[in-house]
Coordinates of C-alpha atoms and ligand atoms in Angstrom, one line a residue:
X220 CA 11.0 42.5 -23.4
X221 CA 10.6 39.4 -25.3
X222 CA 9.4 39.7 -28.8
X223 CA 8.5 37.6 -31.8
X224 CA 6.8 35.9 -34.7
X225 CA 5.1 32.8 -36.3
X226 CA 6.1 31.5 -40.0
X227 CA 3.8 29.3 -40.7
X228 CA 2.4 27.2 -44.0
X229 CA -1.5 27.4 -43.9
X230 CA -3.7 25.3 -45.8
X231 CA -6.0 27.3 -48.1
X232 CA -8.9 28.0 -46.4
X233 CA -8.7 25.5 -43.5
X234 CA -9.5 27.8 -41.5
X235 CA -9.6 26.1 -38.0
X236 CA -6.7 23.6 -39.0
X237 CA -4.6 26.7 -39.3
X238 CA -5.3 28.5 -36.4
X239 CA -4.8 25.2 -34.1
X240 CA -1.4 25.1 -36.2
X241 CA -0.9 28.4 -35.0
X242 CA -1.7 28.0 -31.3
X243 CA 0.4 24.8 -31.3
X244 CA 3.2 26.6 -32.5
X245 CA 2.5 29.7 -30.0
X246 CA 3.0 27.2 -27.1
X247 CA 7.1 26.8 -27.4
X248 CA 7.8 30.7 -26.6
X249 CA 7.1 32.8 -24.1
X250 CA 6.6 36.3 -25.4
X251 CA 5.7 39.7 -24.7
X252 CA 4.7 40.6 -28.2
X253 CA 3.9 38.2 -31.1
X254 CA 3.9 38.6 -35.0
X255 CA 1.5 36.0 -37.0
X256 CA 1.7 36.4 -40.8
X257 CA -0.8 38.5 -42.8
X258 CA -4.3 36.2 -43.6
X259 CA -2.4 33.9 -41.5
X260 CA -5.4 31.8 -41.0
X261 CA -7.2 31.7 -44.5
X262 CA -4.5 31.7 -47.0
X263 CA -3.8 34.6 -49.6
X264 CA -4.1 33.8 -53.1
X265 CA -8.5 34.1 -53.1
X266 CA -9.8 33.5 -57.1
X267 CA -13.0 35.8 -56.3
X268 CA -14.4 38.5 -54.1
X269 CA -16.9 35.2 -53.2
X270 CA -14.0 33.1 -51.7
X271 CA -12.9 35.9 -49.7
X272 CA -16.5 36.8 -48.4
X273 CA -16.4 33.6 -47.1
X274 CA -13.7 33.0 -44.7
X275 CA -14.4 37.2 -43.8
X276 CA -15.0 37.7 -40.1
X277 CA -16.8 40.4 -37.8
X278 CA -13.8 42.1 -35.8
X279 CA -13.5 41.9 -32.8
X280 CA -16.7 39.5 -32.8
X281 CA -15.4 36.6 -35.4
X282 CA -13.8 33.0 -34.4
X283 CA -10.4 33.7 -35.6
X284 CA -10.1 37.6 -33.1
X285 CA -11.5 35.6 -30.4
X286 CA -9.2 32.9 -30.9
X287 CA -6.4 35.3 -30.6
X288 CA -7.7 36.4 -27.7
X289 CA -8.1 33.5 -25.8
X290 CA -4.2 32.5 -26.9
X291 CA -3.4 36.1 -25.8
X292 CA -4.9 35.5 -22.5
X293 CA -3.3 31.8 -22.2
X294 CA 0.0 33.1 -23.3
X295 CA -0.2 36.5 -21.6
X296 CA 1.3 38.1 -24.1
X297 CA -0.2 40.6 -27.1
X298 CA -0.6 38.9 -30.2
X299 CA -1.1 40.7 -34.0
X300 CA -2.0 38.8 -36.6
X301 CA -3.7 39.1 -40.6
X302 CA -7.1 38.3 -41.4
X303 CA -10.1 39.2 -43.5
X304 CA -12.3 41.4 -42.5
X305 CA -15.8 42.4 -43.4
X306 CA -17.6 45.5 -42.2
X307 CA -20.7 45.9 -43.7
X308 CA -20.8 45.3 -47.7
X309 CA -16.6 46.1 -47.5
X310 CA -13.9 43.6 -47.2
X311 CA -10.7 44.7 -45.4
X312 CA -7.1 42.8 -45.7
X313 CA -6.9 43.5 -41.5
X314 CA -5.2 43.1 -38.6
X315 CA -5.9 42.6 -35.2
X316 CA -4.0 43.7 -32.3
X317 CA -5.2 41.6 -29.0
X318 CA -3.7 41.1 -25.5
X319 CA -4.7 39.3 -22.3
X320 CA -7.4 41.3 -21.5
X321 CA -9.0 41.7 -25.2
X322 CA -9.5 43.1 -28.0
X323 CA -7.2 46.3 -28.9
X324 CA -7.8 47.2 -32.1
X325 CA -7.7 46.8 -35.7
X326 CA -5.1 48.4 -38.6
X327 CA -7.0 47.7 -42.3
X328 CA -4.2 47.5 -45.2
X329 CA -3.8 50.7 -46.6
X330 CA -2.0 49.7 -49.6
X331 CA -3.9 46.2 -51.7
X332 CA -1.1 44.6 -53.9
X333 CA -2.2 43.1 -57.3
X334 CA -5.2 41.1 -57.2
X335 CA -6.0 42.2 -53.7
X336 CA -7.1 45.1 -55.1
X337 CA -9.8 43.4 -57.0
X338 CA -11.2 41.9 -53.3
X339 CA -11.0 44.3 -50.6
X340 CA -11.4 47.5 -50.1
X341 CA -8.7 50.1 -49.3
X342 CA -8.4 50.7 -46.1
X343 CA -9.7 53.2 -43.6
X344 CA -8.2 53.1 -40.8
X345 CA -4.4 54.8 -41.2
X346 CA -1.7 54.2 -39.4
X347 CA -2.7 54.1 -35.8
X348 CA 0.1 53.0 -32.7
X349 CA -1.1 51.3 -30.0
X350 CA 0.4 51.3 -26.3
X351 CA 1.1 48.3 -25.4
X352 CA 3.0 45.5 -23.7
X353 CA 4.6 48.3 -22.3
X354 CA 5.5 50.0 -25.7
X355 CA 4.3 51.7 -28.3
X356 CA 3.6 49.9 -31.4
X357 CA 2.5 50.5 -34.8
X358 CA 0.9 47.7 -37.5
X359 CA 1.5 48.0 -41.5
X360 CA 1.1 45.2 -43.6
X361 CA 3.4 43.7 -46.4
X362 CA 3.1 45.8 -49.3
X363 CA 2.9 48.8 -47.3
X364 CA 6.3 48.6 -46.8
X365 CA 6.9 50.2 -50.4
X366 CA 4.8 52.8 -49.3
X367 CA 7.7 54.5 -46.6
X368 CA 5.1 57.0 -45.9
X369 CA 3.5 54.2 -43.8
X370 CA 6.6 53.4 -41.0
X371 CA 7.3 57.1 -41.3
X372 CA 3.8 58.4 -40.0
X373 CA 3.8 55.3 -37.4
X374 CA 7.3 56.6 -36.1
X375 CA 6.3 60.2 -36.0
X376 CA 3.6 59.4 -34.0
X377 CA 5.9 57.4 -31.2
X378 CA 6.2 54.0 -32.0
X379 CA 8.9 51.8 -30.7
X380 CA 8.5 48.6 -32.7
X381 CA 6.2 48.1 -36.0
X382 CA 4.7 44.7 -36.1
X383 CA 4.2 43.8 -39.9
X384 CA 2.1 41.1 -41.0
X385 CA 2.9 39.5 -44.3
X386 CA 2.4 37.2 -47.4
X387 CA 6.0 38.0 -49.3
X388 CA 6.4 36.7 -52.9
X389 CA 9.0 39.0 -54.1
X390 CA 13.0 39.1 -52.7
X391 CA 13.1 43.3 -51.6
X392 CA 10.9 43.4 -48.1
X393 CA 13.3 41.5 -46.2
X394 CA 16.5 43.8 -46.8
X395 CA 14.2 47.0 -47.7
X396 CA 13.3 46.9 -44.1
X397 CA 16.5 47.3 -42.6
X398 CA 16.1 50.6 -44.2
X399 CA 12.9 51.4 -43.1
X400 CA 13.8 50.6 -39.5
X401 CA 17.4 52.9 -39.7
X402 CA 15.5 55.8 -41.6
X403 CA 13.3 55.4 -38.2
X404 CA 15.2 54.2 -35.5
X405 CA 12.2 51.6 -34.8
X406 CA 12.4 47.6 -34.3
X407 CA 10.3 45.6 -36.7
X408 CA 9.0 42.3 -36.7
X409 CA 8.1 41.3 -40.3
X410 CA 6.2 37.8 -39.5
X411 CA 5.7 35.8 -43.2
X412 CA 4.4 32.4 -44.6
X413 CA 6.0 29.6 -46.4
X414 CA 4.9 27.7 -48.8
X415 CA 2.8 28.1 -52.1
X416 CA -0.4 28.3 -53.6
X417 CA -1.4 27.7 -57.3
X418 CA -5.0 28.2 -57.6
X419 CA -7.7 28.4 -60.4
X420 CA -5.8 29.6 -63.3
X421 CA -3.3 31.2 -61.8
X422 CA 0.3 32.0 -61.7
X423 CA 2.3 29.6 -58.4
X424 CA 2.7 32.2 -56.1
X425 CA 6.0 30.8 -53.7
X426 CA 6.1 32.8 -50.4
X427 CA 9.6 33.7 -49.4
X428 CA 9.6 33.0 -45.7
X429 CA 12.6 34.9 -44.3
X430 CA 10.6 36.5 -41.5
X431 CA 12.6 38.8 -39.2
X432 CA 13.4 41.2 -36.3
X433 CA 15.0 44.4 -37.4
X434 CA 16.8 46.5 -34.6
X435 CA 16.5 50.6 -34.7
X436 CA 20.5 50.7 -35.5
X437 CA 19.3 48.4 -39.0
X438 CA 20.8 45.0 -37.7
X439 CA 18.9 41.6 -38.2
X440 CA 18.8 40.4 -35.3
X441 CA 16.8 37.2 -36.6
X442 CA 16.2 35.7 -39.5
X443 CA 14.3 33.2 -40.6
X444 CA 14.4 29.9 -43.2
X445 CA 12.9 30.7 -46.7
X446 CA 11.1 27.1 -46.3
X447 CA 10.4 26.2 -43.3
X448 CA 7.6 26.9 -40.5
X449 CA 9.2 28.6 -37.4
X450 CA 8.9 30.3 -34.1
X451 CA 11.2 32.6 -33.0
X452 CA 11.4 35.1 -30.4
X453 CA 14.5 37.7 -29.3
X454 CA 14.7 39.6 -26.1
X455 CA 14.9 43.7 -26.9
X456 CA 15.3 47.4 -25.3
X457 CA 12.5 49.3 -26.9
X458 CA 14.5 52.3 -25.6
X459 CA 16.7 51.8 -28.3
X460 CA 13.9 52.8 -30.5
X461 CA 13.7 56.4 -28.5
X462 CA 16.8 57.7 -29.7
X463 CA 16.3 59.7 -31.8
X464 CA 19.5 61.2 -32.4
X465 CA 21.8 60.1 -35.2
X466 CA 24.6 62.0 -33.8
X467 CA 26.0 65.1 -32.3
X468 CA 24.4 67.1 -34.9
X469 CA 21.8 65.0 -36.2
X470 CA 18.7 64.4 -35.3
X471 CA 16.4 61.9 -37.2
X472 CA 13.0 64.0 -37.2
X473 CA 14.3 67.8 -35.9
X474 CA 16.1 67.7 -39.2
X475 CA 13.5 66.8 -41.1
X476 CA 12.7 70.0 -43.7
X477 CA 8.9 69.2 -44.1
X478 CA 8.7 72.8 -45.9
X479 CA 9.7 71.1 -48.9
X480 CA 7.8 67.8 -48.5
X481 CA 4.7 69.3 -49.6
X482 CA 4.6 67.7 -52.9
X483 CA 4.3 64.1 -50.3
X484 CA 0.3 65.1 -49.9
X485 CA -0.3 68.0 -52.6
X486 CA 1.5 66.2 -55.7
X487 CA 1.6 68.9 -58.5
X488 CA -1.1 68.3 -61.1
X489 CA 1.4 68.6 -63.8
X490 CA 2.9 65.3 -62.9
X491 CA 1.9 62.6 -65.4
X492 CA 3.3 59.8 -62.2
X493 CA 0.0 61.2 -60.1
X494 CA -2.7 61.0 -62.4
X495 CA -4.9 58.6 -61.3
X496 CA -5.7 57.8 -64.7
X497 CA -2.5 57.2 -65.7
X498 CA -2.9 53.8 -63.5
X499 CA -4.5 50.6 -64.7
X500 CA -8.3 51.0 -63.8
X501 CA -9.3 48.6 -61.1
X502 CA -12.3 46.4 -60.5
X503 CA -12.7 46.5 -64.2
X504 CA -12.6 44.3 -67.3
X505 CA -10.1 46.7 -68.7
X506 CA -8.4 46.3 -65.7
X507 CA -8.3 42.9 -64.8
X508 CA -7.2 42.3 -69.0
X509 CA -3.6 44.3 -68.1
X510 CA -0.8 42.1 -67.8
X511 CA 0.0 43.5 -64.4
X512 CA 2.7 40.9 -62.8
X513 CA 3.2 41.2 -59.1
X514 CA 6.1 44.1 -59.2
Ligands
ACM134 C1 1.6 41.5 -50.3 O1 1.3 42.7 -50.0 N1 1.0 40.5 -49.7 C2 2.7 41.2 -51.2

């Protein structure tokens, strides 16, 4: 199968501009499976809750899903791609999964980096696979990729190839991810933006580009510019993602010892690391006054 992703530079909040960017790009490749970045339509760095309320969308009923869907059904191919939700008084940083003949489904970013957390709400759905294209795949966006709970609970649960939606502003994803996909044995397609955004009185956030396909075995198969808007695509064997075994004695989730991974979901109170108040408090005064630096 033929698989692949978008980098492109949207213009903050041009909201239609951006998404005939998108489909102009989406016309060079032909493509089983493609990866648009996270908030891919809207841009990412919102000043209030207010800006964000108002490029939000319905899913599956709002312009920028049934965009996707009609370019899914053009390209015949199933496209995942970032935008913001709202479902009823929340916000979500989402994405949609959609193929030629609709709507699939929707993943809702489990874990908000920095000011994010200030906008939308955590969310709700978990890490749900999907099955198709012929495969199995699983959605996590950006940050959750410092969360390896996230890849690990998508691969338990059968997926092939993780699509992964993002906005990247720090160096680690690109090269943490080859990890993620050997500890795994799953392909993933990490589809970011270029460009920047300075806005209000904020800090110039510089998006790093560099979006790529990772193969289960941990090779880059594709990288792209830091810079530059691109679309790629790379023909693959999800079977390679089935293997599980490492070697003749190995095997990547029969040798798992989840007997003593219980502190993963039951952290011991005694630890001062998982005491929620030990964390900056959010969606407060107190907590918006932290010097908390995108880390
Ligand atoms: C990020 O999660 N957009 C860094």
């Amino acid at each position: 199968m033929d698989v692949g992703f978008v980098q492109n530079s949207p213009l903050f909040g041009r909201v239609k501009t951006n998404l005939d960017r998108v489909a102009d790009l989406l016309k060079r490749v032909d493509a089983d499976l493609m990866v648009l970045p996270e908030l891919f339509a809207t841009g990412y760095q919102f000043a209030s809750r207010k800006e964000v309320d108002r490029v939000a969308e319905a899913v599956p009923d709002g312009p920028t899903t049934k965009r996707l869907i009609a370019l899914a059904r053009q390209r015949r191919c199933v496209i995942v791609g970032g935008l913001a939700e709202r479902k009823g008084r929340h916000l979500y940083n989402s994405a949609v999964v959609v193929g030629p003949k609709g709507f699939l489904g929707v993943y809702r970013k489990s874990h908000l980096f920095y000011e994010e957390t200030l906008w939308f709400t955590p969310g709700n759905t978990g890490f749900r696979v999907w099955n198709a294209a012929g495969v199995t795949l699983g959605v996590m966006i950006c940050f959750d990729w410092f969360f390896p709970e996230s890849m690990r609970c998508m691969a338990l649960a059968g997926a092939d190839i993780i699509c992964h939606p993002s906005n990247l502003v720090l160096p680690h994803a690109p090269n943490a991810m080859i990890t993620r996909c050997l500890e795994n044995r799953v392909f993933a397609v990490t589809a970011d933006r270029v460009g920047a955004e300075e806005r209000a009185d904020k800090e110039r956030l510089t998006y790093i580009g560099s979006s790529q396909i990772v193969s289960p075995q941990g090779e880059v198969l594709i990288r792209a510019s830091t810079d530059r808007e691109e679309v790629r695509t790379i023909t693959i064997d999800p079977k390679d993602a089935r293997r599980k075994t490492i070697n003749r004695y190995n095997h990547l989730f029969s040798d798992r010892r989840v007997e003593f991974y219980d502190t993963l979901v039951h952290p011991s109170p005694e630890s001062a690391h998982h005491r929620p108040s030990a964390l900056p408090q959010k969606n407060t005064r107190e907590g918006r006054g932290r010097n908390i630096r995108p880390g």
